[in-house]
Short mmCIF file of C-alpha atoms in Angstrom, two decimals:
data_model
loop_
_atom_site.label_atom_id
_atom_site.label_comp_id
_atom_site.label_asym_id
_atom_site.label_seq_id
_atom_site.Cartn_x
_atom_site.Cartn_y
_atom_site.Cartn_z
CA MET A 1019 -36.72 -18.61 149.26
CA ILE A 1020 -33.93 -16.63 150.87
CA ASP A 1021 -30.45 -17.47 149.59
CA ASP A 1022 -27.74 -18.49 152.01
CA PRO A 1023 -25.97 -15.18 152.90
CA ASP A 1024 -22.49 -16.44 151.94
CA ARG A 1025 -23.75 -17.78 148.64
CA HIS A 1026 -25.50 -14.50 147.97
CA ALA A 1027 -22.37 -12.49 148.76
CA SER A 1028 -20.27 -14.68 146.50
CA LYS A 1029 -22.82 -14.47 143.64
CA MET A 1030 -22.98 -10.69 143.96
CA ALA A 1031 -19.17 -10.42 144.15
CA LYS A 1032 -18.96 -12.28 140.82
CA LYS A 1033 -21.59 -9.98 139.34
CA LYS A 1034 -19.65 -6.95 140.53
CA ALA A 1035 -16.39 -8.27 139.08
CA ALA A 1036 -18.05 -8.93 135.71
CA ARG A 1037 -19.66 -5.53 135.70
CA ASP A 1038 -16.46 -3.73 136.72
CA LYS A 1039 -14.61 -5.50 133.91
CA ILE A 1040 -17.15 -4.36 131.34
CA MET A 1041 -17.23 -0.82 132.70
CA ALA A 1042 -13.42 -0.58 132.56
CA THR A 1043 -13.56 -0.96 128.78
CA LYS A 1044 -15.97 1.96 128.45
CA THR A 1045 -13.63 4.91 128.74
CA GLY A 1046 -14.44 6.83 125.56
CA GLU A 1047 -16.64 9.90 125.48
CA LYS A 1048 -18.75 10.73 122.48
CA GLY A 1049 -21.71 12.95 121.78
CA LEU A 1050 -24.61 10.64 121.05
CA VAL A 1051 -27.55 10.76 118.72
CA ILE A 1052 -30.39 9.49 120.91
CA VAL A 1053 -33.88 8.62 119.68
CA HIS A 1054 -36.99 8.03 121.82
CA THR A 1055 -39.81 6.55 119.80
CA GLY A 1056 -42.73 4.11 120.11
CA LYS A 1057 -46.38 4.44 121.03
CA GLY A 1058 -45.85 4.41 124.79
CA LYS A 1059 -45.60 7.30 127.21
CA GLY A 1060 -42.35 8.82 128.38
CA LYS A 1061 -40.56 9.77 125.16
CA SER A 1062 -40.54 13.50 125.89
CA SER A 1063 -40.51 13.06 129.68
CA ALA A 1064 -37.35 10.99 129.51
CA ALA A 1065 -35.75 13.53 127.20
CA PHE A 1066 -36.65 16.37 129.53
CA GLY A 1067 -35.31 14.26 132.39
CA MET A 1068 -31.94 14.28 130.58
CA ILE A 1069 -32.19 18.04 130.04
CA PHE A 1070 -32.75 18.52 133.78
CA ARG A 1071 -29.77 16.25 134.41
CA CYS A 1072 -27.66 18.55 132.19
CA ILE A 1073 -28.99 21.57 134.08
CA ALA A 1074 -28.07 19.85 137.35
CA HIS A 1075 -24.52 19.31 136.08
CA ASP A 1076 -24.29 22.90 134.83
CA MET A 1077 -23.98 21.75 131.20
CA LYS A 1078 -25.35 24.21 128.69
CA CYS A 1079 -28.25 22.75 126.70
CA ALA A 1080 -31.17 23.72 124.50
CA VAL A 1081 -34.66 22.58 123.55
CA VAL A 1082 -36.57 23.07 120.32
CA GLN A 1083 -40.22 22.01 120.47
CA TYR A 1084 -41.40 21.09 116.99
CA ILE A 1085 -45.05 20.40 117.52
CA LYS A 1086 -46.36 20.85 120.99
CA GLY A 1087 -46.27 24.63 121.12
CA GLY A 1088 -50.01 25.02 121.41
CA MET A 1089 -50.26 22.69 124.37
CA ASP A 1090 -49.51 23.19 127.99
CA CYS A 1091 -45.97 22.31 128.93
CA GLY A 1092 -44.86 22.34 132.54
CA GLU A 1093 -41.24 21.70 131.65
CA ARG A 1094 -41.15 24.76 129.44
CA ASP A 1095 -42.55 26.99 132.18
CA LEU A 1096 -40.06 25.66 134.70
CA ILE A 1097 -37.05 25.94 132.40
CA THR A 1098 -37.85 29.40 131.07
CA ALA A 1099 -38.67 30.71 134.57
CA ARG A 1100 -35.75 29.23 136.47
CA PHE A 1101 -33.02 27.99 134.14
CA ALA A 1102 -33.07 30.26 131.10
CA ASP A 1103 -29.38 31.05 131.63
CA ILE A 1104 -28.32 27.44 131.10
CA CYS A 1105 -31.04 26.06 128.81
CA GLU A 1106 -32.23 27.96 125.76
CA PHE A 1107 -35.85 27.10 124.95
CA HIS A 1108 -37.63 27.56 121.62
CA THR A 1109 -41.21 26.61 120.93
CA MET A 1110 -41.66 26.62 117.19
CA GLY A 1111 -44.78 24.52 116.62
CA GLU A 1112 -48.38 25.51 117.17
CA GLY A 1113 -49.92 22.20 118.13
CA PHE A 1114 -50.38 18.97 116.26
CA THR A 1115 -51.19 19.22 112.60
CA TRP A 1116 -54.80 18.14 113.10
CA GLU A 1117 -55.23 21.23 115.25
CA THR A 1118 -53.99 23.66 112.62
CA GLN A 1119 -55.18 21.95 109.42
CA ASP A 1120 -52.81 24.10 107.40
CA ARG A 1121 -50.03 22.10 105.81
CA THR A 1122 -48.19 25.05 104.27
CA ARG A 1123 -47.97 26.79 107.61
CA ASP A 1124 -46.89 23.55 109.36
CA ILE A 1125 -44.07 23.12 106.83
CA GLU A 1126 -42.89 26.71 107.30
CA MET A 1127 -42.85 26.25 111.06
CA ALA A 1128 -41.00 22.93 110.88
CA GLN A 1129 -38.40 24.47 108.56
CA ALA A 1130 -37.93 27.42 110.91
CA ALA A 1131 -37.55 25.01 113.85
CA TRP A 1132 -34.94 23.05 111.91
CA GLU A 1133 -32.94 26.21 111.08
CA LYS A 1134 -32.93 27.10 114.80
CA SER A 1135 -31.97 23.51 115.67
CA LYS A 1136 -28.96 23.59 113.33
CA GLU A 1137 -27.79 26.88 114.84
CA LEU A 1138 -28.03 25.44 118.37
CA ILE A 1139 -26.32 22.17 117.47
CA ARG A 1140 -23.47 23.98 115.65
CA ASP A 1141 -22.75 26.03 118.78
CA PRO A 1142 -20.23 23.87 120.65
CA ALA A 1143 -21.19 25.52 123.96
CA ASN A 1144 -24.36 23.41 123.90
CA ARG A 1145 -23.66 19.96 125.30
CA MET A 1146 -27.14 18.61 124.62
CA VAL A 1147 -29.86 19.72 122.21
CA LEU A 1148 -33.36 18.23 122.43
CA LEU A 1149 -35.46 18.25 119.26
CA ASP A 1150 -38.80 17.43 120.83
CA GLU A 1151 -41.38 15.76 118.56
CA ILE A 1152 -39.23 16.26 115.46
CA ASN A 1153 -40.24 12.73 114.40
CA ILE A 1154 -43.79 13.98 113.76
CA ALA A 1155 -42.43 16.66 111.41
CA LEU A 1156 -40.27 14.05 109.67
CA ARG A 1157 -43.14 11.60 109.37
CA TYR A 1158 -45.39 14.11 107.58
CA ASP A 1159 -42.44 15.10 105.37
CA TYR A 1160 -42.44 18.65 106.73
CA LEU A 1161 -38.69 18.06 106.95
CA ASP A 1162 -36.45 15.95 104.74
CA VAL A 1163 -35.03 13.06 106.77
CA THR A 1164 -32.05 12.78 104.40
CA GLU A 1165 -31.06 16.35 105.17
CA VAL A 1166 -31.52 15.90 108.93
CA VAL A 1167 -29.47 12.69 108.99
CA ALA A 1168 -26.69 14.22 106.86
CA PHE A 1169 -26.47 17.23 109.16
CA LEU A 1170 -26.29 15.10 112.31
CA ARG A 1171 -23.66 12.87 110.72
CA ASP A 1172 -21.48 15.59 109.20
CA GLU A 1173 -21.95 18.77 111.22
CA LYS A 1174 -22.81 17.81 114.79
CA PRO A 1175 -19.83 18.57 117.06
CA ASP A 1176 -18.27 15.35 118.40
CA THR A 1177 -19.12 16.01 122.02
CA THR A 1178 -22.70 17.24 121.59
CA HIS A 1179 -25.63 14.97 122.40
CA VAL A 1180 -28.73 15.38 120.24
CA VAL A 1181 -31.99 13.83 121.43
CA LEU A 1182 -34.84 13.35 118.95
CA THR A 1183 -38.31 12.31 120.13
CA GLY A 1184 -41.67 11.31 118.72
CA ARG A 1185 -43.39 8.17 117.54
CA ASN A 1186 -42.75 6.60 114.13
CA ALA A 1187 -39.05 7.48 113.96
CA LYS A 1188 -37.83 7.02 110.40
CA ASP A 1189 -35.53 4.10 109.65
CA GLU A 1190 -32.82 6.42 108.30
CA LEU A 1191 -32.67 8.16 111.67
CA ILE A 1192 -32.65 4.90 113.61
CA ASP A 1193 -29.79 3.65 111.44
CA LEU A 1194 -27.75 6.73 112.27
CA ALA A 1195 -28.56 6.87 115.98
CA ASP A 1196 -26.26 5.58 118.70
CA LEU A 1197 -29.02 4.85 121.17
CA VAL A 1198 -32.64 4.14 120.34
CA THR A 1199 -35.31 3.44 122.93
CA GLU A 1200 -38.78 2.37 121.99
CA MET A 1201 -41.41 3.19 124.58
CA GLU A 1202 -44.01 0.43 124.36
CA LEU A 1203 -47.43 0.73 125.90
CA VAL A 1204 -48.05 -2.52 127.75
CA LYS A 1205 -51.75 -3.30 127.81
CA HIS A 1206 -53.04 -5.20 130.81
CA PRO A 1207 -55.77 -7.24 129.12
CA PHE A 1208 -53.26 -8.85 126.77
CA ARG A 1209 -50.64 -9.29 129.42
CA SER A 1210 -52.99 -11.02 131.87
CA GLY A 1211 -55.02 -12.71 129.13
CA ILE A 1212 -53.89 -16.19 130.08
CA LYS A 1213 -56.48 -16.53 132.85
CA ALA A 1214 -59.05 -19.23 132.15
CA GLN A 1215 -62.52 -17.74 131.77
CA LYS A 1216 -65.95 -19.26 132.23
CA GLY A 1217 -67.58 -19.86 128.87
CA VAL A 1218 -64.29 -19.95 127.10
CA GLU A 1219 -62.05 -22.55 128.78
CA PHE A 1220 -64.54 -24.31 131.03
CA MET B 63 -45.46 13.35 97.47
CA ILE B 64 -47.17 16.44 98.85
CA ASP B 65 -50.90 16.05 99.42
CA ASP B 66 -53.32 18.45 97.85
CA PRO B 67 -53.78 21.22 100.50
CA ASP B 68 -57.59 20.94 100.55
CA ARG B 69 -57.44 17.18 100.89
CA HIS B 70 -54.89 17.53 103.68
CA ALA B 71 -57.05 20.06 105.53
CA SER B 72 -60.10 17.83 105.21
CA LYS B 73 -58.17 14.75 106.38
CA MET B 74 -56.79 16.64 109.37
CA ALA B 75 -60.23 18.11 110.19
CA LYS B 76 -61.60 14.55 110.36
CA LYS B 77 -58.70 13.51 112.57
CA LYS B 78 -59.34 16.46 114.88
CA ALA B 79 -63.08 15.66 115.08
CA ALA B 80 -62.32 12.02 115.96
CA ARG B 81 -59.74 13.02 118.53
CA ASP B 82 -61.99 15.66 120.11
CA LYS B 83 -64.78 13.09 120.37
CA ILE B 84 -62.50 10.65 122.20
CA MET B 85 -61.10 13.34 124.47
CA ALA B 86 -64.63 14.51 125.40
CA THR B 87 -65.29 11.11 126.99
CA LYS B 88 -62.20 11.40 129.17
CA THR B 89 -63.41 13.67 131.94
CA GLY B 90 -62.60 11.64 135.05
CA GLU B 91 -59.59 12.25 137.23
CA LYS B 92 -57.87 9.46 139.08
CA GLY B 93 -54.54 8.97 140.74
CA LEU B 94 -52.68 6.42 138.66
CA VAL B 95 -50.31 3.60 139.43
CA ILE B 96 -47.65 3.99 136.74
CA VAL B 97 -44.89 1.49 136.02
CA HIS B 98 -41.78 2.06 133.89
CA THR B 99 -39.97 -1.17 133.17
CA GLY B 100 -37.93 -2.89 130.45
CA LYS B 101 -34.25 -3.10 129.60
CA GLY B 102 -34.08 0.19 127.74
CA LYS B 103 -32.98 3.59 128.97
CA GLY B 104 -35.34 6.25 130.21
CA LYS B 105 -37.29 4.52 132.98
CA SER B 106 -36.04 6.82 135.75
CA SER B 107 -35.51 9.81 133.44
CA ALA B 108 -39.15 9.73 132.34
CA ALA B 109 -40.28 9.41 135.94
CA PHE B 110 -38.13 12.36 136.99
CA GLY B 111 -39.51 14.25 133.97
CA MET B 112 -42.98 13.77 135.52
CA ILE B 113 -41.69 14.92 138.91
CA PHE B 114 -40.34 18.09 137.30
CA ARG B 115 -43.71 18.53 135.59
CA CYS B 116 -45.38 18.37 139.05
CA ILE B 117 -42.86 20.88 140.37
CA ALA B 118 -43.66 23.14 137.43
CA HIS B 119 -47.37 22.94 138.27
CA ASP B 120 -46.68 23.56 141.96
CA MET B 121 -48.00 20.09 142.90
CA LYS B 122 -46.41 18.66 146.01
CA CYS B 123 -44.52 15.44 145.29
CA ALA B 124 -41.90 13.12 146.71
CA VAL B 125 -39.16 10.74 145.63
CA VAL B 126 -37.80 7.64 147.36
CA GLN B 127 -34.71 6.17 145.74
CA TYR B 128 -34.52 2.48 146.55
CA ILE B 129 -31.24 1.46 145.06
CA LYS B 130 -29.22 4.13 143.41
CA GLY B 131 -28.14 5.99 146.52
CA GLY B 132 -24.46 5.26 146.05
CA MET B 133 -24.43 6.63 142.53
CA ASP B 134 -24.31 10.13 141.23
CA CYS B 135 -27.72 11.63 140.60
CA GLY B 136 -28.09 15.01 138.97
CA GLU B 137 -31.83 15.11 139.53
CA ARG B 138 -31.37 14.63 143.27
CA ASP B 139 -28.88 17.49 143.49
CA LEU B 140 -31.14 19.79 141.52
CA ILE B 141 -34.29 18.93 143.48
CA THR B 142 -32.71 19.10 146.92
CA ALA B 143 -30.91 22.36 146.09
CA ARG B 144 -33.75 24.20 144.39
CA PHE B 145 -37.11 22.55 145.03
CA ALA B 146 -36.89 20.99 148.48
CA ASP B 147 -40.01 22.93 149.54
CA ILE B 148 -42.20 21.20 146.98
CA CYS B 149 -40.50 17.82 146.49
CA GLU B 150 -39.35 15.74 149.45
CA PHE B 151 -36.41 13.55 148.48
CA HIS B 152 -35.21 10.41 150.26
CA THR B 153 -32.29 8.31 149.19
CA MET B 154 -32.55 5.03 151.04
CA GLY B 155 -30.39 2.65 149.01
CA GLU B 156 -26.62 2.42 148.93
CA GLY B 157 -26.04 1.31 145.38
CA PHE B 158 -26.94 -1.85 143.52
CA THR B 159 -26.80 -5.04 145.47
CA TRP B 160 -23.70 -6.29 143.70
CA GLU B 161 -21.92 -3.25 145.10
CA THR B 162 -22.85 -4.00 148.71
CA GLN B 163 -22.84 -7.81 148.68
CA ASP B 164 -24.72 -7.82 151.94
CA ARG B 165 -28.24 -9.16 151.58
CA THR B 166 -29.30 -8.58 155.17
CA ARG B 167 -28.36 -4.94 154.95
CA ASP B 168 -30.05 -4.57 151.55
CA ILE B 169 -33.28 -5.99 152.99
CA GLU B 170 -33.18 -3.63 155.94
CA MET B 171 -32.67 -0.66 153.63
CA ALA B 172 -35.45 -1.72 151.29
CA GLN B 173 -37.83 -2.15 154.22
CA ALA B 174 -36.91 1.27 155.59
CA ALA B 175 -37.47 2.77 152.13
CA TRP B 176 -40.88 1.09 151.94
CA GLU B 177 -41.90 2.43 155.36
CA LYS B 178 -40.97 5.93 154.21
CA SER B 179 -42.83 5.37 150.91
CA LYS B 180 -46.03 4.38 152.72
CA GLU B 181 -45.82 7.46 154.92
CA LEU B 182 -45.40 9.73 151.87
CA ILE B 183 -48.18 8.04 149.87
CA ARG B 184 -50.60 8.20 152.83
CA ASP B 185 -50.07 11.97 153.09
CA PRO B 186 -52.75 13.36 150.75
CA ALA B 187 -50.76 16.57 150.28
CA ASN B 188 -48.45 14.59 147.98
CA ARG B 189 -49.91 14.44 144.47
CA MET B 190 -47.19 12.19 143.07
CA VAL B 191 -44.75 9.82 144.76
CA LEU B 192 -41.91 8.25 142.78
CA LEU B 193 -40.53 4.95 144.06
CA ASP B 194 -37.39 4.88 141.96
CA GLU B 195 -35.90 1.42 141.27
CA ILE B 196 -38.31 -0.29 143.66
CA ASN B 197 -38.66 -3.07 141.05
CA ILE B 198 -35.10 -4.15 141.81
CA ALA B 199 -35.95 -4.51 145.51
CA LEU B 200 -39.09 -6.47 144.59
CA ARG B 201 -37.23 -8.69 142.16
CA TYR B 202 -34.70 -9.77 144.77
CA ASP B 203 -37.53 -10.27 147.28
CA TYR B 204 -36.18 -7.56 149.56
CA LEU B 205 -39.81 -6.47 149.62
CA ASP B 206 -42.95 -8.59 149.37
CA VAL B 207 -44.80 -7.74 146.17
CA THR B 208 -48.10 -8.91 147.66
CA GLU B 209 -47.78 -6.36 150.44
CA VAL B 210 -46.81 -3.56 148.07
CA VAL B 211 -49.69 -4.29 145.71
CA ALA B 212 -52.20 -4.54 148.57
CA PHE B 213 -51.06 -1.20 149.96
CA LEU B 214 -51.31 0.56 146.59
CA ARG B 215 -54.76 -0.96 145.99
CA ASP B 216 -56.23 -0.33 149.45
CA GLU B 217 -54.44 2.63 150.99
CA LYS B 218 -53.28 4.94 148.22
CA PRO B 219 -55.42 8.10 148.21
CA ASP B 220 -57.62 8.25 145.10
CA THR B 221 -55.97 11.34 143.64
CA THR B 222 -52.33 10.42 144.26
CA HIS B 223 -50.14 9.16 141.43
CA VAL B 224 -47.52 6.58 142.33
CA VAL B 225 -44.73 5.87 139.84
CA LEU B 226 -42.66 2.69 140.21
CA THR B 227 -39.54 2.15 138.11
CA GLY B 228 -36.96 -0.52 137.40
CA ARG B 229 -36.55 -3.46 135.05
CA ASN B 230 -38.25 -6.82 135.59
CA ALA B 231 -41.45 -5.43 137.07
CA LYS B 232 -43.39 -8.24 138.73
CA ASP B 233 -46.59 -9.46 137.07
CA GLU B 234 -48.63 -8.72 140.19
CA LEU B 235 -47.62 -5.07 139.96
CA ILE B 236 -48.30 -4.90 136.23
CA ASP B 237 -51.75 -6.38 136.79
CA LEU B 238 -52.54 -3.67 139.33
CA ALA B 239 -51.06 -0.75 137.39
CA ASP B 240 -53.14 1.67 135.32
CA LEU B 241 -50.32 2.57 132.96
CA VAL B 242 -47.30 0.44 132.15
CA THR B 243 -44.57 1.45 129.76
CA GLU B 244 -41.81 -0.89 128.72
CA MET B 245 -38.65 0.85 127.62
CA GLU B 246 -37.11 -1.37 124.94
CA LEU B 247 -33.54 -1.02 123.78
CA VAL B 248 -33.66 -1.10 120.00
CA LYS B 249 -30.44 -2.53 118.62
CA HIS B 250 -29.35 -1.25 115.25
CA PRO B 251 -27.79 -4.41 113.84
CA PHE B 252 -31.08 -6.28 114.19
CA ARG B 253 -33.23 -3.43 113.00
CA SER B 254 -31.21 -2.82 109.84
CA GLY B 255 -30.46 -6.52 109.36
CA ILE B 256 -32.66 -6.77 106.30
CA LYS B 257 -30.01 -5.20 104.05
CA ALA B 258 -28.70 -7.67 101.48
CA GLN B 259 -25.09 -8.45 102.17
CA LYS B 260 -22.31 -9.79 99.93
CA GLY B 261 -21.68 -13.43 100.73
CA VAL B 262 -25.14 -13.92 102.17
CA GLU B 263 -27.76 -12.80 99.64
CA PHE B 264 -25.62 -12.38 96.54
#
């Protein structure tokens, strides 16, 4: 069904007015703590999308990779090859923990990554800092979530955005965060499971 | 509690063996239909993250923006300025429909965007084509979902990935898709709502 054009225009005009009114109240600027978690795809991709957006706007930014160091990473190659002047990139991890099987070493690496992260976040020149897969390090207690949350709350400059990714984000971090997105994997069989099937419904 | 190091190593070795076994079965390559939907942030950012990953791997790709043309887009500026040789970029929309309030014009634009999309997808040189915010055009019936689904099913080259973004993805598209991620906005008050509060629990 196609709406009557006048009715459509009037409906959309109302929507625009409502939206403009809401947007007019949103004048403040604030550096956000942003968390991407969940079992779905896109947690790191969306974070890197924001990093590329910063690069596009000529905003200084930085990335610390906590876990994926041992794996191939196209974004890293592109950023280090083309945008090293605007985005500092540190790969501190050596692959997921089941690849290394050495907890002591994993803890040392996570701690070193966190020290580098603090240094980058404290530098007010950085407008966004991405702590990629830090949630994995927090989940295995390679890092103390209390310390991470306290630092973000007390020492992060007001205008700096910090993005933290990885599944199983800790509740303490979610409580602190300004914006939390959960990437859910939608499975087709469950979604389309309402179809009647021979032998089951008839 | 810190695990015993030997126990940890043995646990992680088992995890690695299980993971390696699963990964060994995944040898096929196939161009995927990927959908990012949901009310949360990150649908387009994650898709652009994948586009930048293609660029990093020197894989030809293309973007058609269905709706956001009137808005600022850092990714567009960066891609058109620096990577136009590897990623073709088309902005076909003029902003959300409540900005234009002209349904006839919106339909014409969406149809033009779809014609361009088909041309890009049919070209086997393109390894990934992003149809950004096409779900909005489908939702308002500016495009016929049956036609879009039939095209993706019957005419998409086997090795080409097509990424479709926007909230309210239609069921027909979700049924067809290989990979669907729903970006959910997690609201803090609900998430942390289990805390006992004076006047309520005590």
